[in-house]
PDB file of C-alpha atoms in Angstrom:
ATOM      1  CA  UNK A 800      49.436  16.552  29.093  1.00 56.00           C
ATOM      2  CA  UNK A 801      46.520  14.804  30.879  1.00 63.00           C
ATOM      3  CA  UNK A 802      46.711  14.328  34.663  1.00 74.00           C
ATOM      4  CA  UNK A 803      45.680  11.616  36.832  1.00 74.00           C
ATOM      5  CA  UNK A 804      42.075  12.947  37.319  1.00 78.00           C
ATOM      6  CA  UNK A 805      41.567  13.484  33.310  1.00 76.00           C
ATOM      7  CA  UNK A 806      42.611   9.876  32.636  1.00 70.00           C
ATOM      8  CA  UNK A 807      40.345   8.807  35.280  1.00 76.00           C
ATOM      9  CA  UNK A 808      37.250  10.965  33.843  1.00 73.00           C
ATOM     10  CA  UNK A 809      38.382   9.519  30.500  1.00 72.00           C
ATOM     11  CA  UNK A 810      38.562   5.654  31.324  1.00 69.00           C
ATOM     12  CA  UNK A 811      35.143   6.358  33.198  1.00 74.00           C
ATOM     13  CA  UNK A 812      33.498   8.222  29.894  1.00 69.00           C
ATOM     14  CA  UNK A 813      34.959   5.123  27.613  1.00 69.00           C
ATOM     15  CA  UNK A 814      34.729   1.962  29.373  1.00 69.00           C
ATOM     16  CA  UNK A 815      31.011   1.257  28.368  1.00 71.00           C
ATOM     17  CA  UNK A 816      32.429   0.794  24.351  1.00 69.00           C
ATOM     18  CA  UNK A 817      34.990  -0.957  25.595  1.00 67.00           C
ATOM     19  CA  UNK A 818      35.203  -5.135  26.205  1.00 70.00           C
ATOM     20  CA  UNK A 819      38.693  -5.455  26.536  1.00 70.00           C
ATOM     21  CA  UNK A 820      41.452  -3.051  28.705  1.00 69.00           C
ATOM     22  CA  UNK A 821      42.993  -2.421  25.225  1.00 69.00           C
ATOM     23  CA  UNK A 822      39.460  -1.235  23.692  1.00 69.00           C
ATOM     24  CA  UNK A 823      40.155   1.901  25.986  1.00 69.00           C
ATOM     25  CA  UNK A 824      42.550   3.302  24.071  1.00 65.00           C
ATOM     26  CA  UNK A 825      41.126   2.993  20.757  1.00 74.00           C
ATOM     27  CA  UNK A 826      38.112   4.204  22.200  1.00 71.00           C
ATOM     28  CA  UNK A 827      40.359   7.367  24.041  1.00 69.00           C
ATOM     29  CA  UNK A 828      43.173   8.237  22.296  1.00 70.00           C
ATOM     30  CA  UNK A 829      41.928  11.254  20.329  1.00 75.00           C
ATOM     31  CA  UNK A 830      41.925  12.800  24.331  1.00 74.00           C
ATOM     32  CA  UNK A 831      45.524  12.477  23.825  1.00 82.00           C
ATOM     33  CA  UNK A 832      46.272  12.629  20.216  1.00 83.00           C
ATOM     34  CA  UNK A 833      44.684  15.311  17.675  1.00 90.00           C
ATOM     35  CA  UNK A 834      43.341  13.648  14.642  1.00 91.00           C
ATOM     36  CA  UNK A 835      45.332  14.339  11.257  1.00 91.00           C
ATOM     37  CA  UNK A 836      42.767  12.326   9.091  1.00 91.00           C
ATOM     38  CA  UNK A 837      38.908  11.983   9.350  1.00 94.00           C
ATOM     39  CA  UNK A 838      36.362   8.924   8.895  1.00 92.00           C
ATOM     40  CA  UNK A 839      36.042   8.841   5.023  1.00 94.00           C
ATOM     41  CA  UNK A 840      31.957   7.958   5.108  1.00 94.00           C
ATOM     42  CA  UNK A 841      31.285  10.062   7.659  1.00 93.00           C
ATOM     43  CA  UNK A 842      33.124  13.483   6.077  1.00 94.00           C
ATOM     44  CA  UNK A 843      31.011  11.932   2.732  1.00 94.00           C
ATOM     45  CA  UNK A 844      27.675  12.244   4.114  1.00 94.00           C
ATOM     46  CA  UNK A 845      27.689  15.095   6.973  1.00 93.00           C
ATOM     47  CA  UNK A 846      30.036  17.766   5.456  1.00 95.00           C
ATOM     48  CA  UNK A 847      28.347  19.597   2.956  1.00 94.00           C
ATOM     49  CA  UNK A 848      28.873  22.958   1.727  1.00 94.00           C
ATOM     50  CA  UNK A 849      27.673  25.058   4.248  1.00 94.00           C
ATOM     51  CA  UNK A 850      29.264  23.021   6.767  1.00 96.00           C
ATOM     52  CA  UNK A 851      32.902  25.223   7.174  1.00 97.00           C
ATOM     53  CA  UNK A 852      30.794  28.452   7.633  1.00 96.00           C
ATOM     54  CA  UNK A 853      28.626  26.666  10.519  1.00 97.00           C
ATOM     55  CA  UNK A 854      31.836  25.118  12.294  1.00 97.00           C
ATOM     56  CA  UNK A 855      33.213  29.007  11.456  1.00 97.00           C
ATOM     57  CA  UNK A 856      30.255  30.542  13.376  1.00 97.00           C
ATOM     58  CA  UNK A 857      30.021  27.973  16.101  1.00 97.00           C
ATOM     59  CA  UNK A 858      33.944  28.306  17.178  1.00 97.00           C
ATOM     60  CA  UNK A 859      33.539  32.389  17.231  1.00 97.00           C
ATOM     61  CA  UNK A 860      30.460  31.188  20.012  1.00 97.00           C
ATOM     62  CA  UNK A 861      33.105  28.914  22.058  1.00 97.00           C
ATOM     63  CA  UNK A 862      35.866  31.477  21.450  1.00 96.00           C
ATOM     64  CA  UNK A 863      33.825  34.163  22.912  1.00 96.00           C
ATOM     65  CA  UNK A 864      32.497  31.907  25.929  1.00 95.00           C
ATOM     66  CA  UNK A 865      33.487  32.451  29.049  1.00 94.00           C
ATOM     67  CA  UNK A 866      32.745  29.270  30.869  1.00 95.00           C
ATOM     68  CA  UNK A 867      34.089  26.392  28.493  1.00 96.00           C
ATOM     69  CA  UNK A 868      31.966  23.518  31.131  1.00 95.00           C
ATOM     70  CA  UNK A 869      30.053  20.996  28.724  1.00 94.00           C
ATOM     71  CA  UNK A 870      26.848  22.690  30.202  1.00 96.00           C
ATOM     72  CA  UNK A 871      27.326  25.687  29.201  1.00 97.00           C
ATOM     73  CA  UNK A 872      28.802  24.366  25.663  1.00 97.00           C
ATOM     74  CA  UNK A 873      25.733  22.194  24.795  1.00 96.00           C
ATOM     75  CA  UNK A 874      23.725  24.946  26.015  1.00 97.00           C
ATOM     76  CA  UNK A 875      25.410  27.274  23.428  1.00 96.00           C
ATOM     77  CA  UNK A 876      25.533  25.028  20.655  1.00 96.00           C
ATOM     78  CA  UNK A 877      22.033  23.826  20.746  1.00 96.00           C
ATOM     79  CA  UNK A 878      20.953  27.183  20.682  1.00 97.00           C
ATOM     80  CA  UNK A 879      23.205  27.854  17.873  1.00 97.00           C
ATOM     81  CA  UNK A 880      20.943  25.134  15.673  1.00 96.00           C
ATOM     82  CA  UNK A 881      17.655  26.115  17.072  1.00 96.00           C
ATOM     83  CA  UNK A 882      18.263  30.175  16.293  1.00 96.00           C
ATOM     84  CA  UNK A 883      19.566  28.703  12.391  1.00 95.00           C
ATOM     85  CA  UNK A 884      17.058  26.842  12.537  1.00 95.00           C
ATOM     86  CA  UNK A 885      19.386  23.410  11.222  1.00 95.00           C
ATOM     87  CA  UNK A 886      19.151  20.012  11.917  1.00 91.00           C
ATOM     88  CA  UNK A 887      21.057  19.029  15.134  1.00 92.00           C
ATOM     89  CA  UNK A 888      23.293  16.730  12.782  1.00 91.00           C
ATOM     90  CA  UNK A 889      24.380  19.071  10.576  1.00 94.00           C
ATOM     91  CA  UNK A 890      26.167  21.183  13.624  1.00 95.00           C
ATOM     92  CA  UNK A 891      27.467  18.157  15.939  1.00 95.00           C
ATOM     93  CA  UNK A 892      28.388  15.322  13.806  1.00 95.00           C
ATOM     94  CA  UNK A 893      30.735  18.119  11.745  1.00 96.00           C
ATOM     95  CA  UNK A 894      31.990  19.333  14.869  1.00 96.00           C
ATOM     96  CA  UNK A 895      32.623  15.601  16.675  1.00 94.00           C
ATOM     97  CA  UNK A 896      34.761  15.128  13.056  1.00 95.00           C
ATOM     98  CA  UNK A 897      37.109  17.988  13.689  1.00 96.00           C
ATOM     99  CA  UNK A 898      37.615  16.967  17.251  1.00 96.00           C
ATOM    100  CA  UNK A 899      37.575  13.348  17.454  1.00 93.00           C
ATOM    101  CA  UNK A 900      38.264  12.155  13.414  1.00 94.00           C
ATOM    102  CA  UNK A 901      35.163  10.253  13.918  1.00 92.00           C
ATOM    103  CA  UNK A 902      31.569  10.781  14.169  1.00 90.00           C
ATOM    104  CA  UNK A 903      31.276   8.330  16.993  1.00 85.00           C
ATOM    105  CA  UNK A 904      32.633   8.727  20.780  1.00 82.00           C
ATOM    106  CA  UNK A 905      31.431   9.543  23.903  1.00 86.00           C
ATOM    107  CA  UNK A 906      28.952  13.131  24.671  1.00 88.00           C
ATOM    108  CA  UNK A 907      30.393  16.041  22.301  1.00 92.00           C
ATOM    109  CA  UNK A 908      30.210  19.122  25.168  1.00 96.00           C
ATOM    110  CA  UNK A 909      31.830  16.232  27.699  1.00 92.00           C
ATOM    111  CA  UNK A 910      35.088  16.113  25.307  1.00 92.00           C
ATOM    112  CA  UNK A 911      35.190  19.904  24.622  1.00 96.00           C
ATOM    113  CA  UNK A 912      35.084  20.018  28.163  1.00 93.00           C
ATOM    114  CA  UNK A 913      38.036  17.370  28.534  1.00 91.00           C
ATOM    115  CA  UNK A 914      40.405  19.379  25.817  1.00 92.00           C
ATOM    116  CA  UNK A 915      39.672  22.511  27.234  1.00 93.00           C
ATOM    117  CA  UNK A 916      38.959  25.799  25.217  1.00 96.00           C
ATOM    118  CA  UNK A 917      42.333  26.271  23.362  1.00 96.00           C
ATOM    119  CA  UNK A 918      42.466  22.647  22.223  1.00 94.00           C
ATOM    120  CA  UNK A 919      39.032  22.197  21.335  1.00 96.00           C
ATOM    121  CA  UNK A 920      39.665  25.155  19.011  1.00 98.00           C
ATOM    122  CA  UNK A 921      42.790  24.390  17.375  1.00 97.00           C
ATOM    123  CA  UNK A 922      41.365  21.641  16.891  1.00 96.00           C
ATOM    124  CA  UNK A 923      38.213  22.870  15.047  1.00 97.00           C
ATOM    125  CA  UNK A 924      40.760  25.128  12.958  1.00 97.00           C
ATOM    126  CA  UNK A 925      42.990  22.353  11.839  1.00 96.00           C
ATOM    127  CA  UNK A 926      39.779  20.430  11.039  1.00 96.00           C
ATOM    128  CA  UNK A 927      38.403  23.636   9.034  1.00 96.00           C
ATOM    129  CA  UNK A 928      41.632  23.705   7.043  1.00 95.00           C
ATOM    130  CA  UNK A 929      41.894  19.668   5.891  1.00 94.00           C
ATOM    131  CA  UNK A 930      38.057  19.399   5.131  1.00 94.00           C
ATOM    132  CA  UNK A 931      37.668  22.247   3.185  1.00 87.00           C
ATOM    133  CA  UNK A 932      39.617  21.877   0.377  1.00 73.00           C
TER     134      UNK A 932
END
């Protein structure tokens, strides 16, 4: 349950997509509710086969981190990529899907941040679980 300073920090983070007060929520509402299905064209082109086993290796990295701050998460994550030596895409538009249902929204580490470390990670597992079948 979000209190009033996360809805604030949320409205702030969304308002630039949004033109009308009702654009907020569509723009927000993953914050508040998990996604149970995924963008069809964007699962199509950026989940590939070695996708699951990146996601896999990049939620043992947030499980095992102690600060979950969207510094310290992009700081991980980026050098994640640059240590496997993939494309930037093929590690954050995945992981934006199993958080958001989208590959659009606001900065990635800024919603991990947001959800915090045990929702960001169910959230990844769920995600794990309906893409990979």
């Amino acid at each position: 349950q979000a209190n009033e300073q996360q809805v604030k920090r949320i409205v702030t983070l969304v308002k630039e997509r949004a033109t009308f007060i009702t654009d907020i929520w569509d723009q927000a509402s993953f914050f508040f509710i998990a996604p149970t299905t995924y963008e069809e064209k964007a699962v199509a082109k950026n989940w590939k086969e070695n996708t699951p086993a990146i996601i896999t290796e990049i939620k043992q990295l947030l499980l095992n981190s102690e600060s979950f701050d969207a510094v310290t998460l992009e700081h991980i994550v980026k050098h994640y990529v640059e240590e496997k030596q993939i494309g930037i895409g093929q590690a954050f538009v995945p992981l934006r899907l199993t958080l958001v249902g989208s590959s659009k929204g606001p900065d990635l580490f800024t919603i991990m941040e947001i959800l915090g470390k045990q929702e960001t990670l169910t959230r990844i597992d769920f995600g794990l679980q309906q893409l990979t079948q």
